């Protein structure tokens, strides 16, 4: 595969329930996680649901990160999709885990790219 990007899919659980419903905290936390990863913010869009929960995306020059929260379960689903060698999605993940006060998390990393006979 000609690897074009890295995609971390992270399941955060045992999070602070108030944090998962705080749209301002989540947007600021996601944007700061982008900066810490070395990526460049293009734009962010966040939406708070009624009665609870938030979805948001930060578009970055190197792809995007997104979040969807379920405060009632203390759970957040987050994607960190980055391209290029200068960005470290694990730095973004580490910072966001602290913002959410996550008690635990599970990470899957996917390599994104074009099929080929060899890894490049």
Tab-separated table of N, CA and C in Angstrom:
chain	number	residue	atom	x	y	z
A	1	UNK	N	0.849	-1.186	0.000
A	1	UNK	CA	0.000	0.000	0.000
A	1	UNK	C	0.887	1.239	0.000
A	2	UNK	N	0.541	2.174	-0.848
A	2	UNK	CA	1.185	3.488	-0.785
A	2	UNK	C	0.439	4.257	0.288
A	3	UNK	N	1.066	4.392	1.447
A	3	UNK	CA	0.407	4.992	2.604
A	3	UNK	C	0.343	6.508	2.429
A	4	UNK	N	-0.889	7.021	2.460
A	4	UNK	CA	-1.123	8.448	2.312
A	4	UNK	C	-1.503	9.116	3.626
A	5	UNK	N	-1.982	8.310	4.581
A	5	UNK	CA	-2.404	8.892	5.842
A	5	UNK	C	-2.542	7.869	6.939
A	6	UNK	N	-2.656	8.383	8.155
A	6	UNK	CA	-2.895	7.555	9.335
A	6	UNK	C	-4.251	7.952	9.912
A	7	UNK	N	-5.026	6.957	10.314
A	7	UNK	CA	-6.371	7.208	10.835
A	7	UNK	C	-6.487	6.494	12.175
A	8	UNK	N	-6.503	7.269	13.244
A	8	UNK	CA	-6.726	6.699	14.572
A	8	UNK	C	-8.214	6.769	14.866
A	9	UNK	N	-8.765	5.637	15.246
A	9	UNK	CA	-10.153	5.565	15.696
A	9	UNK	C	-10.080	5.273	17.191
A	10	UNK	N	-10.580	6.206	17.990
A	10	UNK	CA	-10.413	6.090	19.438
A	10	UNK	C	-11.778	6.078	20.125
A	11	UNK	N	-11.933	5.116	21.007
A	11	UNK	CA	-13.119	4.994	21.865
A	11	UNK	C	-12.691	5.437	23.260
A	12	UNK	N	-13.206	6.575	23.730
A	12	UNK	CA	-12.923	7.058	25.083
A	12	UNK	C	-14.088	6.689	25.991
A	13	UNK	N	-13.794	6.093	27.126
A	13	UNK	CA	-14.868	5.769	28.067
A	13	UNK	C	-14.484	6.217	29.469
A	14	UNK	N	-15.482	6.180	30.352
A	14	UNK	CA	-15.312	6.635	31.734
A	14	UNK	C	-14.843	8.092	31.762
A	15	UNK	N	-15.404	8.890	30.849
A	15	UNK	CA	-15.055	10.312	30.749
A	15	UNK	C	-15.908	11.139	31.700
A	16	UNK	N	-15.435	12.356	31.970
A	16	UNK	CA	-16.211	13.310	32.745
A	16	UNK	C	-17.458	13.682	31.939
A	17	UNK	N	-18.623	13.379	32.473
A	17	UNK	CA	-19.871	13.570	31.725
A	17	UNK	C	-20.145	15.034	31.403
A	18	UNK	N	-19.784	15.937	32.307
A	18	UNK	CA	-19.999	17.367	32.037
A	18	UNK	C	-19.127	17.848	30.882
A	19	UNK	N	-17.895	17.348	30.824
A	19	UNK	CA	-16.994	17.742	29.737
A	19	UNK	C	-17.542	17.318	28.385
A	20	UNK	N	-18.190	16.167	28.348
A	20	UNK	CA	-18.718	15.624	27.089
A	20	UNK	C	-19.910	16.410	26.563
A	21	UNK	N	-20.458	17.295	27.394
A	21	UNK	CA	-21.614	18.089	26.975
A	21	UNK	C	-21.281	19.582	26.868
A	22	UNK	N	-20.011	19.908	27.057
A	22	UNK	CA	-19.568	21.307	27.059
A	22	UNK	C	-18.975	21.648	25.688
A	23	UNK	N	-19.782	22.250	24.820
A	23	UNK	CA	-19.376	22.510	23.439
A	23	UNK	C	-18.132	23.397	23.366
A	24	UNK	N	-18.055	24.401	24.222
A	24	UNK	CA	-16.896	25.300	24.204
A	24	UNK	C	-15.623	24.558	24.611
A	25	UNK	N	-15.687	23.778	25.680
A	25	UNK	CA	-14.535	22.994	26.134
A	25	UNK	C	-14.084	22.012	25.059
A	26	UNK	N	-15.042	21.352	24.413
A	26	UNK	CA	-14.702	20.368	23.388
A	26	UNK	C	-14.056	21.025	22.167
A	27	UNK	N	-14.620	22.137	21.708
A	27	UNK	CA	-14.028	22.794	20.547
A	27	UNK	C	-12.622	23.307	20.866
A	28	UNK	N	-12.466	23.940	22.017
A	28	UNK	CA	-11.136	24.428	22.404
A	28	UNK	C	-10.163	23.264	22.583
A	29	UNK	N	-10.623	22.178	23.201
A	29	UNK	CA	-9.765	21.013	23.412
A	29	UNK	C	-9.359	20.338	22.116
A	30	UNK	N	-10.304	20.219	21.198
A	30	UNK	CA	-9.987	19.607	19.906
A	30	UNK	C	-9.011	20.492	19.126
A	31	UNK	N	-9.227	21.800	19.130
A	31	UNK	CA	-8.322	22.699	18.405
A	31	UNK	C	-6.927	22.673	19.024
A	32	UNK	N	-6.845	22.637	20.335
A	32	UNK	CA	-5.525	22.562	20.968
A	32	UNK	C	-4.855	21.223	20.676
A	33	UNK	N	-5.626	20.147	20.614
A	33	UNK	CA	-5.034	18.841	20.293
A	33	UNK	C	-4.451	18.860	18.880
A	34	UNK	N	-5.113	19.567	17.964
A	34	UNK	CA	-4.593	19.725	16.602
A	34	UNK	C	-3.255	20.456	16.637
A	35	UNK	N	-3.198	21.553	17.369
A	35	UNK	CA	-1.951	22.323	17.447
A	35	UNK	C	-0.821	21.465	18.026
A	36	UNK	N	-1.125	20.693	19.058
A	36	UNK	CA	-0.105	19.852	19.686
A	36	UNK	C	0.375	18.734	18.764
A	37	UNK	N	-0.465	18.335	17.827
A	37	UNK	CA	-0.075	17.278	16.889
A	37	UNK	C	0.844	17.802	15.788
A	38	UNK	N	0.897	19.119	15.647
A	38	UNK	CA	1.691	19.722	14.579
A	38	UNK	C	0.888	20.016	13.330
A	39	UNK	N	-0.421	19.826	13.382
A	39	UNK	CA	-1.280	20.070	12.221
A	39	UNK	C	-1.725	21.539	12.179
A	40	UNK	N	-2.341	21.914	11.067
A	40	UNK	CA	-2.781	23.287	10.826
A	40	UNK	C	-4.298	23.342	10.711
A	41	UNK	N	-4.936	24.129	11.561
A	41	UNK	CA	-6.394	24.260	11.556
A	41	UNK	C	-6.845	25.078	10.345
A	42	UNK	N	-7.864	24.554	9.648
A	42	UNK	CA	-8.515	25.277	8.563
A	42	UNK	C	-9.816	25.878	9.083
A	43	UNK	N	-10.648	25.032	9.733
A	43	UNK	CA	-11.945	25.487	10.237
A	43	UNK	C	-12.506	24.453	11.202
A	44	UNK	N	-13.317	24.921	12.151
A	44	UNK	CA	-13.986	23.979	13.058
A	44	UNK	C	-15.484	24.273	13.075
A	45	UNK	N	-16.255	23.201	13.197
A	45	UNK	CA	-17.714	23.302	13.285
A	45	UNK	C	-18.166	22.327	14.369
A	46	UNK	N	-18.942	22.820	15.339
A	46	UNK	CA	-19.440	21.989	16.435
A	46	UNK	C	-20.930	22.242	16.624
A	47	UNK	N	-21.634	21.200	17.070
A	47	UNK	CA	-23.075	21.284	17.282
A	47	UNK	C	-23.425	20.561	18.579
A	48	UNK	N	-24.231	21.204	19.423
A	48	UNK	CA	-24.723	20.574	20.663
A	48	UNK	C	-26.137	20.097	20.426
A	49	UNK	N	-26.393	18.837	20.801
A	49	UNK	CA	-27.714	18.235	20.648
A	49	UNK	C	-28.561	18.490	21.878
A	50	UNK	N	-29.882	18.394	21.713
A	50	UNK	CA	-30.824	18.530	22.809
A	50	UNK	C	-31.422	17.158	23.075
A	51	UNK	N	-31.312	16.586	24.235
A	51	UNK	CA	-30.948	17.252	25.482
A	51	UNK	C	-29.458	17.231	25.813
A	52	UNK	N	-28.660	16.438	25.112
A	52	UNK	CA	-27.234	16.379	25.443
A	52	UNK	C	-26.439	15.770	24.303
A	53	UNK	N	-25.126	15.964	24.368
A	53	UNK	CA	-24.223	15.408	23.366
A	53	UNK	C	-23.742	16.464	22.395
A	54	UNK	N	-22.553	16.228	21.865
A	54	UNK	CA	-21.918	17.174	20.955
A	54	UNK	C	-21.282	16.396	19.809
A	55	UNK	N	-21.379	16.943	18.600
A	55	UNK	CA	-20.612	16.464	17.449
A	55	UNK	C	-19.799	17.636	16.940
A	56	UNK	N	-18.584	17.336	16.493
A	56	UNK	CA	-17.767	18.405	15.959
A	56	UNK	C	-16.675	17.865	15.067
A	57	UNK	N	-16.212	18.745	14.194
A	57	UNK	CA	-15.107	18.402	13.304
A	57	UNK	C	-14.175	19.603	13.208
A	58	UNK	N	-12.891	19.300	13.219
A	58	UNK	CA	-11.876	20.310	12.953
A	58	UNK	C	-11.203	19.882	11.658
A	59	UNK	N	-11.428	20.674	10.622
A	59	UNK	CA	-10.779	20.414	9.340
A	59	UNK	C	-9.373	20.973	9.452
A	60	UNK	N	-8.406	20.148	9.084
A	60	UNK	CA	-7.012	20.560	9.147
A	60	UNK	C	-6.413	20.475	7.743
A	61	UNK	N	-5.337	21.196	7.522
A	61	UNK	CA	-4.693	21.166	6.212
A	61	UNK	C	-4.262	19.741	5.866
A	62	UNK	N	-4.079	18.906	6.896
A	62	UNK	CA	-3.618	17.533	6.718
A	62	UNK	C	-4.743	16.503	6.801
A	63	UNK	N	-6.005	16.903	6.877
A	63	UNK	CA	-7.214	16.076	6.845
A	63	UNK	C	-8.226	16.564	7.865
A	64	UNK	N	-8.521	15.780	8.935
A	64	UNK	CA	-9.530	16.221	9.905
A	64	UNK	C	-9.443	15.426	11.208
A	65	UNK	N	-10.078	15.980	12.254
A	65	UNK	CA	-10.379	15.205	13.451
A	65	UNK	C	-11.848	15.467	13.766
A	66	UNK	N	-12.503	14.456	14.288
A	66	UNK	CA	-13.932	14.604	14.589
A	66	UNK	C	-14.259	13.914	15.902
A	67	UNK	N	-15.372	14.351	16.509
A	67	UNK	CA	-15.811	13.797	17.789
A	67	UNK	C	-17.326	13.703	17.803
A	68	UNK	N	-17.832	12.693	18.490
A	68	UNK	CA	-19.251	12.592	18.823
A	68	UNK	C	-19.321	12.069	20.245
A	69	UNK	N	-20.113	12.745	21.088
A	69	UNK	CA	-20.150	12.376	22.511
A	69	UNK	C	-21.519	11.870	22.947
A	70	UNK	N	-21.489	10.985	23.916
A	70	UNK	CA	-22.665	10.476	24.608
A	70	UNK	C	-22.424	10.708	26.099
A	71	UNK	N	-22.759	11.908	26.619
A	71	UNK	CA	-22.505	12.204	28.031
A	71	UNK	C	-23.169	11.210	28.981
A	72	UNK	N	-24.343	10.746	28.614
A	72	UNK	CA	-25.061	9.825	29.510
A	72	UNK	C	-24.308	8.513	29.732
A	73	UNK	N	-23.395	8.190	28.850
A	73	UNK	CA	-22.587	6.968	28.990
A	73	UNK	C	-21.130	7.272	29.330
A	74	UNK	N	-20.773	8.544	29.413
A	74	UNK	CA	-19.375	8.891	29.654
A	74	UNK	C	-18.479	8.463	28.517
A	75	UNK	N	-18.998	8.538	27.279
A	75	UNK	CA	-18.322	7.967	26.111
A	75	UNK	C	-18.172	8.998	24.987
A	76	UNK	N	-17.041	8.930	24.291
A	76	UNK	CA	-16.811	9.754	23.101
A	76	UNK	C	-16.139	8.910	22.031
A	77	UNK	N	-16.581	9.082	20.790
A	77	UNK	CA	-15.967	8.447	19.623
A	77	UNK	C	-15.217	9.536	18.868
A	78	UNK	N	-13.915	9.299	18.610
A	78	UNK	CA	-13.083	10.323	17.990
A	78	UNK	C	-12.265	9.709	16.859
A	79	UNK	N	-12.183	10.438	15.758
A	79	UNK	CA	-11.322	10.067	14.629
A	79	UNK	C	-10.237	11.127	14.486
A	80	UNK	N	-9.009	10.664	14.362
A	80	UNK	CA	-7.874	11.529	14.061
A	80	UNK	C	-7.327	11.043	12.728
A	81	UNK	N	-7.588	11.766	11.660
A	81	UNK	CA	-7.132	11.361	10.328
A	81	UNK	C	-6.117	12.396	9.869
A	82	UNK	N	-4.864	11.969	9.718
A	82	UNK	CA	-3.798	12.892	9.353
A	82	UNK	C	-2.997	12.357	8.175
A	83	UNK	N	-2.491	13.268	7.381
A	83	UNK	CA	-1.633	12.932	6.247
A	83	UNK	C	-0.308	13.650	6.432
A	84	UNK	N	0.746	13.069	5.885
A	84	UNK	CA	2.069	13.683	5.970
A	84	UNK	C	2.859	13.163	7.148
A	85	UNK	N	4.147	13.403	7.094
A	85	UNK	CA	5.048	12.902	8.138
A	85	UNK	C	5.256	13.870	9.286
A	86	UNK	N	4.812	15.101	9.147
A	86	UNK	CA	5.086	16.108	10.179
A	86	UNK	C	4.038	16.139	11.290
A	87	UNK	N	2.944	15.398	11.136
A	87	UNK	CA	1.856	15.421	12.106
A	87	UNK	C	1.848	14.120	12.897
A	88	UNK	N	1.675	14.235	14.229
A	88	UNK	CA	1.620	13.057	15.097
A	88	UNK	C	0.232	12.967	15.737
A	89	UNK	N	-0.660	12.123	15.201
A	89	UNK	CA	-2.016	12.034	15.752
A	89	UNK	C	-2.044	11.524	17.190
A	90	UNK	N	-0.998	10.809	17.615
A	90	UNK	CA	-0.966	10.325	18.998
A	90	UNK	C	-0.822	11.477	19.990
A	91	UNK	N	-0.156	12.549	19.604
A	91	UNK	CA	-0.063	13.725	20.479
A	91	UNK	C	-1.438	14.364	20.649
A	92	UNK	N	-2.214	14.412	19.566
A	92	UNK	CA	-3.577	14.943	19.646
A	92	UNK	C	-4.418	14.067	20.570
A	93	UNK	N	-4.307	12.765	20.397
A	93	UNK	CA	-5.055	11.816	21.243
A	93	UNK	C	-4.701	11.989	22.721
A	94	UNK	N	-3.414	12.066	23.036
A	94	UNK	CA	-2.989	12.183	24.437
A	94	UNK	C	-3.567	13.431	25.086
A	95	UNK	N	-3.531	14.542	24.370
A	95	UNK	CA	-4.072	15.776	24.931
A	95	UNK	C	-5.588	15.664	25.117
A	96	UNK	N	-6.287	15.154	24.118
A	96	UNK	CA	-7.743	15.066	24.220
A	96	UNK	C	-8.168	14.118	25.335
A	97	UNK	N	-7.444	13.037	25.546
A	97	UNK	CA	-7.755	12.121	26.649
A	97	UNK	C	-7.726	12.855	27.984
A	98	UNK	N	-6.776	13.780	28.145
A	98	UNK	CA	-6.706	14.538	29.396
A	98	UNK	C	-7.860	15.539	29.494
A	99	UNK	N	-8.228	16.171	28.385
A	99	UNK	CA	-9.355	17.116	28.383
A	99	UNK	C	-10.642	16.420	28.800
A	100	UNK	N	-10.840	15.201	28.316
A	100	UNK	CA	-12.064	14.440	28.606
A	100	UNK	C	-12.008	13.725	29.946
A	101	UNK	N	-10.857	13.759	30.604
A	101	UNK	CA	-10.651	12.981	31.841
A	101	UNK	C	-11.036	11.530	31.613
A	102	UNK	N	-10.589	10.991	30.484
A	102	UNK	CA	-10.950	9.620	30.108
A	102	UNK	C	-10.340	8.615	31.073
A	103	UNK	N	-11.176	7.728	31.604
A	103	UNK	CA	-10.694	6.660	32.473
A	103	UNK	C	-10.040	5.545	31.682
A	104	UNK	N	-10.512	5.370	30.451
A	104	UNK	CA	-9.914	4.359	29.580
A	104	UNK	C	-10.169	4.741	28.130
A	105	UNK	N	-9.412	4.094	27.248
A	105	UNK	CA	-9.596	4.315	25.817
A	105	UNK	C	-9.098	3.096	25.067
A	106	UNK	N	-9.594	2.970	23.846
A	106	UNK	CA	-9.161	1.897	22.942
A	106	UNK	C	-8.857	2.544	21.601
A	107	UNK	N	-7.669	2.245	21.052
A	107	UNK	CA	-7.226	2.850	19.789
A	107	UNK	C	-7.071	1.776	18.723
A	108	UNK	N	-7.572	2.080	17.536
A	108	UNK	CA	-7.284	1.296	16.338
A	108	UNK	C	-6.607	2.247	15.369
A	109	UNK	N	-5.498	1.818	14.771
A	109	UNK	CA	-4.837	2.644	13.771
A	109	UNK	C	-4.957	1.978	12.416
A	110	UNK	N	-5.443	2.747	11.458
A	110	UNK	CA	-5.548	2.283	10.079
A	110	UNK	C	-4.574	3.072	9.224
A	111	UNK	N	-3.935	2.386	8.320
A	111	UNK	CA	-3.138	3.064	7.310
A	111	UNK	C	-4.079	3.317	6.142
A	112	UNK	N	-4.107	4.543	5.646
A	112	UNK	CA	-4.981	4.904	4.538
A	112	UNK	C	-4.130	5.114	3.306
A	113	UNK	N	-4.574	4.589	2.154
A	113	UNK	CA	-3.803	4.804	0.951
A	113	UNK	C	-4.240	3.983	-0.219
A	114	UNK	N	-3.357	3.918	-1.183
A	114	UNK	CA	-3.627	3.284	-2.482
A	114	UNK	C	-3.028	1.872	-2.483
A	115	UNK	N	-3.811	0.874	-2.873
A	115	UNK	CA	-3.251	-0.490	-2.930
A	115	UNK	C	-2.015	-0.553	-3.813
A	116	UNK	N	-1.021	-1.297	-3.346
A	116	UNK	CA	0.178	-1.526	-4.157
A	116	UNK	C	0.827	-2.820	-3.668
A	117	UNK	N	1.747	-3.342	-4.413
A	117	UNK	CA	2.386	-4.621	-4.097
A	117	UNK	C	3.298	-4.512	-2.873
A	118	UNK	N	3.789	-3.327	-2.567
A	118	UNK	CA	4.695	-3.146	-1.436
A	118	UNK	C	4.238	-1.985	-0.573
A	119	UNK	N	4.694	-2.014	0.689
A	119	UNK	CA	4.421	-0.873	1.574
A	119	UNK	C	5.392	0.249	1.243
A	120	UNK	N	4.854	1.434	1.065
A	120	UNK	CA	5.701	2.581	0.753
A	120	UNK	C	5.296	3.748	1.652
